[in-house]
Tab-separated table of C-alpha atoms and ligand atoms in Angstrom:
chain	number	residue	atom	x	y	z
P	41	MET	CA	10.396	1.644	-33.181
P	42	GLU	CA	10.136	-2.087	-32.542
P	43	ARG	CA	6.824	-2.950	-30.859
P	44	LEU	CA	6.837	-5.486	-28.021
P	45	SER	CA	4.602	-8.489	-28.401
P	46	VAL	CA	2.265	-7.765	-25.498
P	47	ALA	CA	-1.460	-8.062	-24.798
P	48	PRO	CA	-3.836	-5.447	-26.217
P	49	GLU	CA	-4.588	-4.226	-22.652
P	50	THR	CA	-0.916	-3.370	-22.258
P	51	LEU	CA	-0.790	-1.560	-25.601
P	52	ALA	CA	-3.885	0.427	-24.646
P	53	ALA	CA	-2.699	1.321	-21.125
P	54	GLN	CA	0.621	2.586	-22.468
P	55	GLY	CA	-0.741	4.202	-25.626
P	56	LEU	CA	1.510	1.841	-27.668
P	57	GLY	CA	4.332	2.440	-25.203
P	58	GLU	CA	6.217	5.125	-27.123
P	59	ALA	CA	7.526	8.179	-25.265
P	60	ASP	CA	7.401	11.584	-26.954
P	61	PRO	CA	10.566	11.687	-29.130
P	62	THR	CA	11.323	15.349	-28.318
P	63	SER	CA	10.787	15.532	-24.551
P	64	GLY	CA	10.793	11.884	-23.523
P	65	GLY	CA	7.412	12.541	-21.910
P	66	LEU	CA	5.176	9.537	-21.382
P	67	VAL	CA	2.195	11.668	-22.350
P	68	PRO	CA	2.219	12.647	-26.010
P	69	VAL	CA	2.047	16.261	-27.123
P	70	ILE	CA	-0.834	17.817	-29.037
P	71	THR	CA	0.138	19.177	-32.439
P	72	PRO	CA	-2.248	22.020	-33.234
P	73	ALA	CA	-0.423	23.114	-36.425
P	74	THR	CA	-2.598	23.178	-39.544
P	75	ASN	CA	0.386	23.282	-41.925
P	76	TYR	CA	3.985	22.043	-42.132
P	77	GLU	CA	7.116	23.786	-43.413
P	78	ARG	CA	8.818	22.795	-46.650
P	79	ARG	CA	12.597	22.454	-46.859
P	80	PRO	CA	14.366	24.854	-49.267
P	81	ASP	CA	14.301	22.101	-51.911
P	82	GLY	CA	10.488	21.972	-51.609
P	83	SER	CA	10.308	18.631	-49.832
P	84	TYR	CA	8.536	18.043	-46.516
P	85	PRO	CA	10.668	16.591	-43.687
P	86	GLN	CA	7.927	14.179	-42.595
P	87	ASP	CA	5.752	14.100	-45.698
P	88	ARG	CA	3.007	16.023	-43.925
P	89	VAL	CA	1.577	18.977	-45.811
P	90	TYR	CA	-1.708	20.056	-44.252
P	91	THR	CA	-3.725	18.891	-41.270
P	92	ARG	CA	-6.820	17.933	-43.300
P	93	ALA	CA	-4.657	15.061	-44.572
P	94	ASP	CA	-2.244	14.329	-41.739
P	95	ASN	CA	-1.614	15.272	-38.157
P	96	PRO	CA	0.673	13.437	-35.696
P	97	THR	CA	-1.998	13.669	-32.990
P	98	TYR	CA	-4.490	11.767	-35.173
P	99	GLU	CA	-1.796	9.192	-35.822
P	100	LEU	CA	-1.419	8.415	-32.093
P	101	ALA	CA	-5.088	7.449	-31.805
P	102	GLU	CA	-5.131	5.773	-35.232
P	103	GLY	CA	-2.065	3.642	-34.477
P	104	LEU	CA	-3.467	2.478	-31.147
P	105	LEU	CA	-6.929	1.672	-32.516
P	106	ALA	CA	-5.390	-0.157	-35.500
P	107	ALA	CA	-3.347	-2.301	-33.100
P	108	LEU	CA	-6.396	-3.076	-30.924
P	109	GLU	CA	-8.592	-4.010	-33.913
P	110	GLY	CA	-5.837	-5.835	-35.835
P	111	ALA	CA	-6.147	-3.572	-38.896
P	112	ALA	CA	-3.546	-3.611	-41.675
P	113	ILE	CA	-0.243	-2.028	-40.635
P	114	GLU	CA	2.496	-1.793	-43.273
P	115	GLY	CA	5.763	0.108	-43.006
P	116	GLY	CA	4.529	2.290	-40.154
P	117	ASN	CA	1.301	3.168	-42.004
P	118	CYS	CA	-1.854	1.772	-40.504
P	119	ALA	CA	-5.221	1.336	-42.181
P	120	CYS	CA	-7.116	3.479	-39.672
P	121	ALA	CA	-8.521	6.934	-40.287
P	122	LEU	CA	-10.080	9.166	-37.647
P	123	PHE	CA	-13.118	11.208	-38.622
P	124	ALA	CA	-14.941	14.128	-37.044
P	125	SER	CA	-17.787	11.845	-35.885
P	126	GLY	CA	-19.061	8.303	-36.168
P	127	MET	CA	-21.504	9.485	-38.826
P	128	ALA	CA	-18.683	11.097	-40.830
P	129	ALA	CA	-16.855	7.753	-40.642
P	130	ALA	CA	-19.882	5.669	-41.665
P	131	THR	CA	-20.869	7.939	-44.523
P	132	ALA	CA	-17.284	8.026	-45.826
P	133	VAL	CA	-17.589	4.269	-46.437
P	134	PHE	CA	-20.907	4.595	-48.300
P	135	GLN	CA	-19.693	7.631	-50.249
P	136	SER	CA	-16.643	5.708	-51.399
P	137	LEU	CA	-18.970	3.342	-53.281
P	138	LEU	CA	-20.085	4.083	-56.827
P	139	PRO	CA	-23.528	5.049	-58.113
P	140	GLY	CA	-25.526	1.906	-58.877
P	141	ASP	CA	-23.756	-0.223	-56.273
P	142	HIS	CA	-26.094	-2.456	-54.300
P	143	VAL	CA	-25.674	-2.305	-50.518
P	144	LEU	CA	-27.228	-4.570	-47.906
P	145	VAL	CA	-27.641	-3.073	-44.441
P	146	SER	CA	-28.729	-4.633	-41.115
P	147	ARG	CA	-32.420	-3.924	-40.590
P	148	ILE	CA	-31.800	-3.169	-36.913
P	149	LEU	CA	-29.042	-0.594	-36.590
P	150	TYR	CA	-28.170	2.806	-35.185
P	151	TRP	CA	-31.017	5.012	-36.440
P	152	GLY	CA	-28.711	7.836	-37.613
P	153	VAL	CA	-27.141	5.522	-40.201
P	154	ARG	CA	-30.577	4.300	-41.304
P	155	LYS	CA	-31.846	7.903	-41.551
P	156	TRP	CA	-28.825	9.071	-43.560
P	157	LEU	CA	-29.143	6.128	-45.925
P	158	SER	CA	-32.868	6.756	-46.370
P	159	GLU	CA	-32.394	10.484	-47.020
P	160	PHE	CA	-29.162	10.660	-48.985
P	161	ALA	CA	-28.090	7.292	-50.369
P	162	LEU	CA	-30.694	7.310	-53.133
P	163	THR	CA	-29.572	10.704	-54.430
P	164	TRP	CA	-26.001	9.425	-54.201
P	165	GLY	CA	-27.106	6.652	-56.563
P	166	LEU	CA	-26.728	3.758	-54.132
P	167	ASP	CA	-29.235	0.935	-54.190
P	168	VAL	CA	-29.712	0.327	-50.459
P	169	GLU	CA	-31.697	-2.611	-49.132
P	170	PHE	CA	-32.327	-3.327	-45.451
P	171	VAL	CA	-32.193	-6.990	-44.478
P	172	ASP	CA	-32.248	-8.979	-41.257
P	173	THR	CA	-28.550	-9.931	-41.123
P	174	THR	CA	-29.260	-12.319	-38.226
P	175	ASP	CA	-31.256	-14.406	-40.756
P	176	LEU	CA	-28.632	-15.970	-43.012
P	177	ASP	CA	-31.211	-17.337	-45.477
P	178	ALA	CA	-32.715	-13.861	-45.864
P	179	LEU	CA	-29.259	-12.417	-46.356
P	180	ALA	CA	-28.259	-15.099	-48.882
P	181	SER	CA	-31.326	-14.446	-51.017
P	182	ALA	CA	-30.852	-10.658	-50.835
P	183	ILE	CA	-27.253	-10.790	-52.085
P	184	ARG	CA	-26.970	-10.034	-55.815
P	185	PRO	CA	-23.670	-11.534	-57.010
P	186	GLY	CA	-21.660	-9.002	-58.977
P	187	ARG	CA	-23.913	-6.118	-57.911
P	188	THR	CA	-23.820	-6.224	-54.105
P	189	ARG	CA	-20.650	-4.362	-53.150
P	190	LEU	CA	-21.103	-3.954	-49.415
P	191	VAL	CA	-22.847	-5.687	-46.529
P	192	TRP	CA	-23.091	-3.316	-43.540
P	193	VAL	CA	-23.565	-5.026	-40.185
P	194	GLU	CA	-24.023	-3.700	-36.686
P	195	THR	CA	-23.693	-6.263	-33.886
P	196	PRO	CA	-25.005	-6.222	-31.189
P	197	ALA	CA	-27.442	-3.897	-32.974
P	198	ASN	CA	-28.951	-0.797	-31.480
P	199	PRO	CA	-31.333	-0.863	-29.591
P	200	MET	CA	-32.637	-4.477	-29.702
P	201	TRP	CA	-29.109	-5.940	-29.407
P	202	ASP	CA	-29.655	-8.471	-32.192
P	203	VAL	CA	-26.483	-10.482	-32.802
P	204	THR	CA	-25.216	-11.162	-36.328
P	205	ASP	CA	-22.852	-14.060	-37.072
P	206	LEU	CA	-19.935	-12.191	-38.617
P	207	ALA	CA	-18.069	-15.251	-39.929
P	208	ALA	CA	-21.183	-16.603	-41.671
P	209	VAL	CA	-21.995	-13.188	-43.172
P	210	GLY	CA	-18.390	-12.885	-44.340
P	211	GLU	CA	-18.559	-16.231	-46.160
P	212	LEU	CA	-21.806	-15.331	-47.933
P	213	ALA	CA	-20.650	-11.835	-48.872
P	214	HIS	CA	-17.182	-12.840	-50.027
P	215	ALA	CA	-18.546	-15.671	-52.192
P	216	ALA	CA	-20.527	-12.990	-54.037
P	217	GLY	CA	-17.615	-10.518	-54.256
P	218	ALA	CA	-18.994	-8.116	-51.627
P	219	ARG	CA	-17.166	-6.482	-48.733
P	220	VAL	CA	-18.350	-6.675	-45.127
P	221	ALA	CA	-18.237	-3.546	-42.958
P	222	VAL	CA	-18.945	-3.862	-39.237
P	223	ASP	CA	-20.019	-1.056	-36.916
P	224	ASN	CA	-18.090	-2.221	-33.845
P	225	THR	CA	-19.042	0.748	-31.649
P	226	VAL	CA	-21.012	-1.272	-29.095
P	227	SER	CA	-18.802	-4.339	-28.822
P	228	THR	CA	-15.431	-2.534	-29.117
P	229	PRO	CA	-12.213	-4.454	-29.902
P	230	VAL	CA	-12.172	-5.473	-26.236
P	231	LEU	CA	-15.034	-7.928	-26.861
P	232	THR	CA	-15.060	-8.509	-30.635
P	233	ARG	CA	-12.365	-8.119	-33.286
P	234	PRO	CA	-14.376	-8.266	-36.514
P	235	PHE	CA	-11.292	-8.701	-38.741
P	236	GLU	CA	-10.729	-12.064	-37.027
P	237	HIS	CA	-14.233	-13.042	-38.195
P	238	GLY	CA	-13.613	-12.077	-41.826
P	239	ALA	CA	-14.712	-8.415	-41.853
P	240	ASP	CA	-13.090	-6.169	-44.449
P	241	LEU	CA	-13.860	-2.849	-42.790
P	242	VAL	CA	-14.571	-1.799	-39.213
P	243	MET	CA	-16.237	1.453	-38.253
P	244	HIS	CA	-16.557	3.160	-34.854
P	245	SER	CA	-18.362	6.001	-33.272
P	246	ALA	CA	-15.320	6.833	-31.140
P	247	THR	CA	-17.643	9.210	-29.271
P	248	LYS	CA	-18.780	6.154	-27.291
P	249	TYR	CA	-16.628	3.546	-25.538
P	250	LEU	CA	-13.332	4.331	-27.269
P	251	ASN	CA	-13.199	7.793	-25.739
P	252	GLY	CA	-15.496	6.790	-22.905
P	253	HIS	CA	-15.998	10.100	-21.106
P	254	SER	CA	-18.811	11.744	-23.109
P	255	ASP	CA	-16.599	14.684	-24.034
P	256	VAL	CA	-15.347	13.919	-27.576
P	257	LEU	CA	-17.178	13.562	-30.884
P	258	ALA	CA	-15.135	11.378	-33.235
P	259	GLY	CA	-15.290	8.378	-35.545
P	260	ALA	CA	-12.952	5.924	-37.222
P	261	VAL	CA	-12.787	3.563	-40.180
P	262	LEU	CA	-10.289	0.701	-40.311
P	263	SER	CA	-9.470	-1.779	-43.040
P	264	ALA	CA	-8.106	-5.308	-43.135
P	265	ARG	CA	-6.089	-4.344	-46.245
P	266	ARG	CA	-4.515	-1.212	-47.665
P	267	ASP	CA	-6.283	-1.799	-50.975
P	268	PRO	CA	-7.752	0.674	-53.519
P	269	PHE	CA	-11.080	0.872	-51.637
P	270	TRP	CA	-9.205	1.811	-48.480
P	271	GLU	CA	-7.241	4.455	-50.415
P	272	ARG	CA	-10.568	5.832	-51.660
P	273	ILE	CA	-11.839	6.186	-48.070
P	274	ARG	CA	-8.583	7.916	-47.075
P	275	SER	CA	-8.859	10.166	-50.090
P	276	TRP	CA	-12.479	10.958	-49.209
P	277	ARG	CA	-11.384	12.102	-45.751
P	278	ARG	CA	-8.494	14.164	-47.127
P	279	ASN	CA	-10.690	15.875	-49.690
P	280	ALA	CA	-14.010	16.196	-47.841
P	281	GLY	CA	-12.263	17.232	-44.617
P	282	ALA	CA	-14.392	15.592	-41.913
P	283	VAL	CA	-11.435	15.365	-39.529
P	284	PRO	CA	-11.445	15.766	-35.744
P	285	GLY	CA	-9.520	18.596	-34.079
P	286	PRO	CA	-6.108	17.614	-32.666
P	287	PHE	CA	-7.393	18.185	-29.125
P	288	GLU	CA	-10.233	15.685	-29.696
P	289	ALA	CA	-7.753	13.188	-31.152
P	290	TRP	CA	-5.539	13.637	-28.111
P	291	LEU	CA	-8.436	13.117	-25.694
P	292	LEU	CA	-9.399	10.020	-27.657
P	293	GLN	CA	-5.957	8.388	-27.269
P	294	ARG	CA	-6.132	9.216	-23.563
P	295	GLY	CA	-9.605	7.716	-23.262
P	296	MET	CA	-8.526	4.496	-24.989
P	297	ARG	CA	-5.887	3.880	-22.294
P	298	THR	CA	-8.658	2.799	-19.900
P	299	LEU	CA	-10.839	1.127	-22.552
P	300	PHE	CA	-10.384	-2.434	-21.260
P	301	LEU	CA	-11.145	-1.547	-17.631
P	302	ARG	CA	-14.243	0.425	-18.598
P	303	VAL	CA	-15.663	-2.102	-21.065
P	304	HIS	CA	-15.098	-5.072	-18.764
P	305	ARG	CA	-16.644	-3.248	-15.821
P	306	ALA	CA	-19.661	-2.081	-17.873
P	307	SER	CA	-20.151	-5.611	-19.247
P	308	GLU	CA	-20.058	-7.219	-15.802
P	309	THR	CA	-22.549	-4.726	-14.418
P	310	ALA	CA	-24.832	-4.975	-17.466
P	311	LEU	CA	-24.942	-8.758	-17.034
P	312	ALA	CA	-25.713	-8.367	-13.315
P	313	ILE	CA	-28.527	-5.902	-14.087
P	314	ALA	CA	-29.974	-8.020	-16.927
P	315	THR	CA	-29.883	-11.129	-14.717
P	316	HIS	CA	-31.498	-9.244	-11.851
P	317	LEU	CA	-34.264	-7.830	-14.053
P	318	ALA	CA	-35.044	-10.971	-16.100
P	319	GLY	CA	-38.526	-12.139	-15.148
P	320	HIS	CA	-39.393	-8.894	-13.320
P	321	PRO	CA	-43.197	-8.578	-13.310
P	322	ALA	CA	-43.116	-4.977	-14.562
P	323	LEU	CA	-41.139	-6.027	-17.637
P	324	ARG	CA	-42.234	-7.610	-20.862
P	325	ASP	CA	-38.650	-8.403	-21.853
P	326	VAL	CA	-35.014	-7.794	-21.045
P	327	LEU	CA	-32.908	-7.585	-24.196
P	328	TYR	CA	-29.270	-8.465	-23.508
P	329	PRO	CA	-27.043	-10.868	-25.505
P	330	GLY	CA	-25.513	-12.173	-22.282
P	331	LEU	CA	-28.789	-13.728	-21.142
P	332	PRO	CA	-29.078	-17.385	-22.232
P	333	SER	CA	-32.681	-16.610	-23.282
P	334	HIS	CA	-31.515	-14.025	-25.859
P	335	PRO	CA	-31.922	-15.405	-29.416
P	336	GLY	CA	-28.361	-14.353	-30.304
P	337	HIS	CA	-26.738	-15.667	-27.122
P	338	GLN	CA	-24.982	-18.688	-28.667
P	339	ILE	CA	-23.449	-16.635	-31.461
P	340	ALA	CA	-22.520	-13.851	-29.045
P	341	ALA	CA	-20.833	-16.379	-26.746
P	342	ARG	CA	-18.707	-17.547	-29.708
P	343	GLN	CA	-18.008	-14.176	-31.255
P	344	MET	CA	-17.542	-11.985	-28.176
P	345	SER	CA	-14.934	-12.734	-25.540
P	346	GLY	CA	-14.709	-11.336	-22.050
P	347	GLY	CA	-18.302	-10.109	-21.850
P	348	PHE	CA	-21.430	-9.182	-23.738
P	349	GLY	CA	-21.145	-5.416	-23.602
P	350	GLY	CA	-22.551	-2.606	-21.551
P	351	MET	CA	-25.786	-2.034	-23.479
P	352	LEU	CA	-29.192	-3.504	-22.748
P	353	SER	CA	-32.832	-2.582	-23.236
P	354	ILE	CA	-35.930	-3.263	-21.186
P	355	ARG	CA	-39.490	-3.407	-22.494
P	356	MET	CA	-42.197	-2.324	-20.059
P	357	ALA	CA	-45.188	-4.636	-19.610
P	358	GLY	CA	-47.283	-1.516	-18.923
P	359	GLY	CA	-46.358	0.155	-22.229
P	360	PRO	CA	-45.069	3.684	-22.936
P	361	GLU	CA	-46.725	5.265	-19.867
P	362	HIS	CA	-44.788	2.986	-17.561
P	363	ALA	CA	-41.625	3.652	-19.539
P	364	ALA	CA	-42.166	7.384	-18.926
P	365	ALA	CA	-42.766	6.687	-15.217
P	366	VAL	CA	-39.472	4.764	-14.924
P	367	LEU	CA	-37.672	7.669	-16.583
P	368	ARG	CA	-39.218	10.042	-14.028
P	369	GLY	CA	-38.323	7.689	-11.181
P	370	VAL	CA	-34.592	7.073	-11.691
P	371	ARG	CA	-32.183	9.047	-9.523
P	372	VAL	CA	-28.784	7.499	-10.276
P	373	PHE	CA	-29.175	6.809	-14.010
P	374	LYS	CA	-28.902	9.978	-16.114
P	375	ARG	CA	-31.707	10.669	-18.596
P	376	ALA	CA	-29.680	11.270	-21.760
P	377	THR	CA	-28.976	9.947	-25.223
P	378	SER	CA	-25.691	8.358	-26.389
P	379	LEU	CA	-23.777	5.466	-24.824
P	380	GLY	CA	-20.403	4.184	-23.770
P	381	GLY	CA	-19.526	6.796	-21.137
P	382	VAL	CA	-18.506	6.232	-17.515
P	383	GLU	CA	-21.941	7.354	-16.301
P	384	SER	CA	-25.036	5.163	-16.779
P	385	LEU	CA	-27.731	6.495	-19.093
P	386	ILE	CA	-31.381	5.691	-19.647
P	387	GLU	CA	-33.321	6.716	-22.724
P	388	HIS	CA	-36.699	6.249	-24.382
P	389	ARG	CA	-35.354	5.408	-27.848
P	390	GLY	CA	-38.669	5.757	-29.641
P	391	LEU	CA	-38.994	9.400	-28.508
P	392	THR	CA	-35.420	10.195	-29.543
P	393	GLU	CA	-35.801	8.577	-32.964
P	394	GLY	CA	-39.184	10.176	-33.699
P	395	PRO	CA	-42.443	8.959	-35.224
P	396	SER	CA	-40.827	6.920	-38.029
P	397	SER	CA	-38.848	4.839	-35.513
P	398	PRO	CA	-39.400	1.062	-35.668
P	399	VAL	CA	-38.354	0.785	-31.992
P	400	PRO	CA	-41.206	-0.458	-29.743
P	401	PRO	CA	-42.634	2.467	-27.722
P	402	ASP	CA	-42.365	0.463	-24.479
P	403	LEU	CA	-38.549	0.210	-24.781
P	404	LEU	CA	-36.006	1.917	-22.560
P	405	ARG	CA	-32.349	1.712	-23.562
P	406	LEU	CA	-29.701	1.507	-20.846
P	407	SER	CA	-26.030	2.319	-21.282
P	408	ILE	CA	-24.192	0.976	-18.260
P	409	GLY	CA	-21.265	2.953	-16.874
P	410	ILE	CA	-18.737	2.163	-14.186
P	411	GLU	CA	-20.707	3.078	-11.052
P	412	ALA	CA	-21.351	0.537	-8.255
P	413	ALA	CA	-23.640	-2.164	-9.669
P	414	ALA	CA	-25.678	-2.192	-6.443
P	415	ASP	CA	-26.537	1.511	-6.844
P	416	LEU	CA	-27.733	0.979	-10.412
P	417	ILE	CA	-29.784	-2.097	-9.521
P	418	ALA	CA	-31.385	-0.362	-6.531
P	419	ASP	CA	-32.177	2.695	-8.679
P	420	LEU	CA	-33.902	0.609	-11.366
P	421	ALA	CA	-35.723	-1.531	-8.799
P	422	ALA	CA	-37.145	1.571	-7.089
P	423	ALA	CA	-38.134	3.224	-10.374
P	424	LEU	CA	-39.814	0.025	-11.619
P	425	ALA	CA	-41.685	-0.408	-8.338
P	426	ALA	CA	-42.899	3.200	-8.447
P	427	ALA	CA	-43.931	2.827	-12.086
P	428	GLN	CA	-46.069	-0.233	-11.541
P	429	PRO	CA	-46.787	-0.749	-7.842
P	430	GLU	CA	-49.714	-3.114	-8.459
P	431	ALA	CA	-47.512	-5.590	-10.343
P	432	LEU	CA	-45.233	-5.993	-7.365
P	433	THR	CA	-47.729	-6.529	-4.595
A	185	PLP	N1	-22.904	3.887	-34.719
A	185	PLP	C1	-23.471	3.627	-33.533
A	185	PLP	C2	-23.666	2.184	-33.122
A	185	PLP	C3	-23.874	4.661	-32.698
A	185	PLP	O1	-24.445	4.377	-31.497
A	185	PLP	C4	-23.675	6.009	-33.113
A	185	PLP	C5	-24.118	7.147	-32.269
A	185	PLP	O2	-24.901	6.974	-31.342
A	185	PLP	C6	-23.093	6.245	-34.360
A	185	PLP	C7	-22.706	5.157	-35.133
A	185	PLP	C8	-22.866	7.650	-34.852
A	185	PLP	O3	-21.788	8.220	-34.159
A	185	PLP	P1	-21.589	9.783	-33.852
A	185	PLP	O4	-22.685	10.212	-32.939
A	185	PLP	O5	-20.219	9.832	-33.258
A	185	PLP	O6	-21.670	10.500	-35.180
């Protein structure tokens, strides 16, 4: 069907705007079938064989996400593949590389990816090196032309919210024949479209903002081109089988319909909270790319449009004890891990990540939801005051 040339918000709100071809319903159906019938001549009416490879309900979410990210779309086939989780999506990219390939990975990034790389990439034969991707000189000297196959970037990066210049990284990597993959979970295509900054691959934990309601575990990989590496990732999914259930895929396409509203609202509130807290006597630092004092602010202002995201961290001047006291004191924020849902969360990242975590022990990570900003600000103000009354008198 011909697609109207409309804004991404419109595509998202209408789920690409296509009614269900059988019923005419504006809400698509869920296809729970695991297998598809052959015609008497052995052919398949729609080329679908088995749900580990293809399912129309995955395709709804894949088509919408591909349109929002600007991934390759050729002849009705888009270069987007849903996975059972963000980790399944991320690891599919690494496992599509070959033993001996050199991989450069952002030093600050979601700890699950770092942990998986540390535990499994070596036995997989990958030569993984962590580098500060915000430092272009460091990145340039770490790249080994002809051997570095992938540069993996997360921006803004969990949980310090370091900002990497995607266009500059793309130039360095491409000059050396390496691909750039971007974990765009935190920024979402609402704020950053990494393909427009030269990325080759985009990965998401769709568990977060894309679904947005903390009730689906899913991931996605997208590609700028339907090239052999992309086919290898698709083949990995088909053969390894880390696919979501059709119900999860359906919930995901429903969640994405409100993506723009949720991300814009969370970004506005996060900026209001960061601005309110900056300079607070109980805090050593407020880490948020939207604050002009953030080291990555200039790049973020260029690379992100419409906001700086819903994630920020605060570092307590009084150390881990005061962080624990703030956690005890909040009444509106929910004490929980994860991010990108409609409810605001607060978490001591160091505790979650464990003793090997490089995250400062005085850091609390905040995922801002869509509640009234005033309630969230008042909640944090009260918890900070209770945690360190002497600093405020
Ligand atoms: N990437 C980022 C930035 C994340 O925050 C997460 C999860 O927190 C993941 C990847 C992994 O995603 P999942 O939990 O869906 O496997």
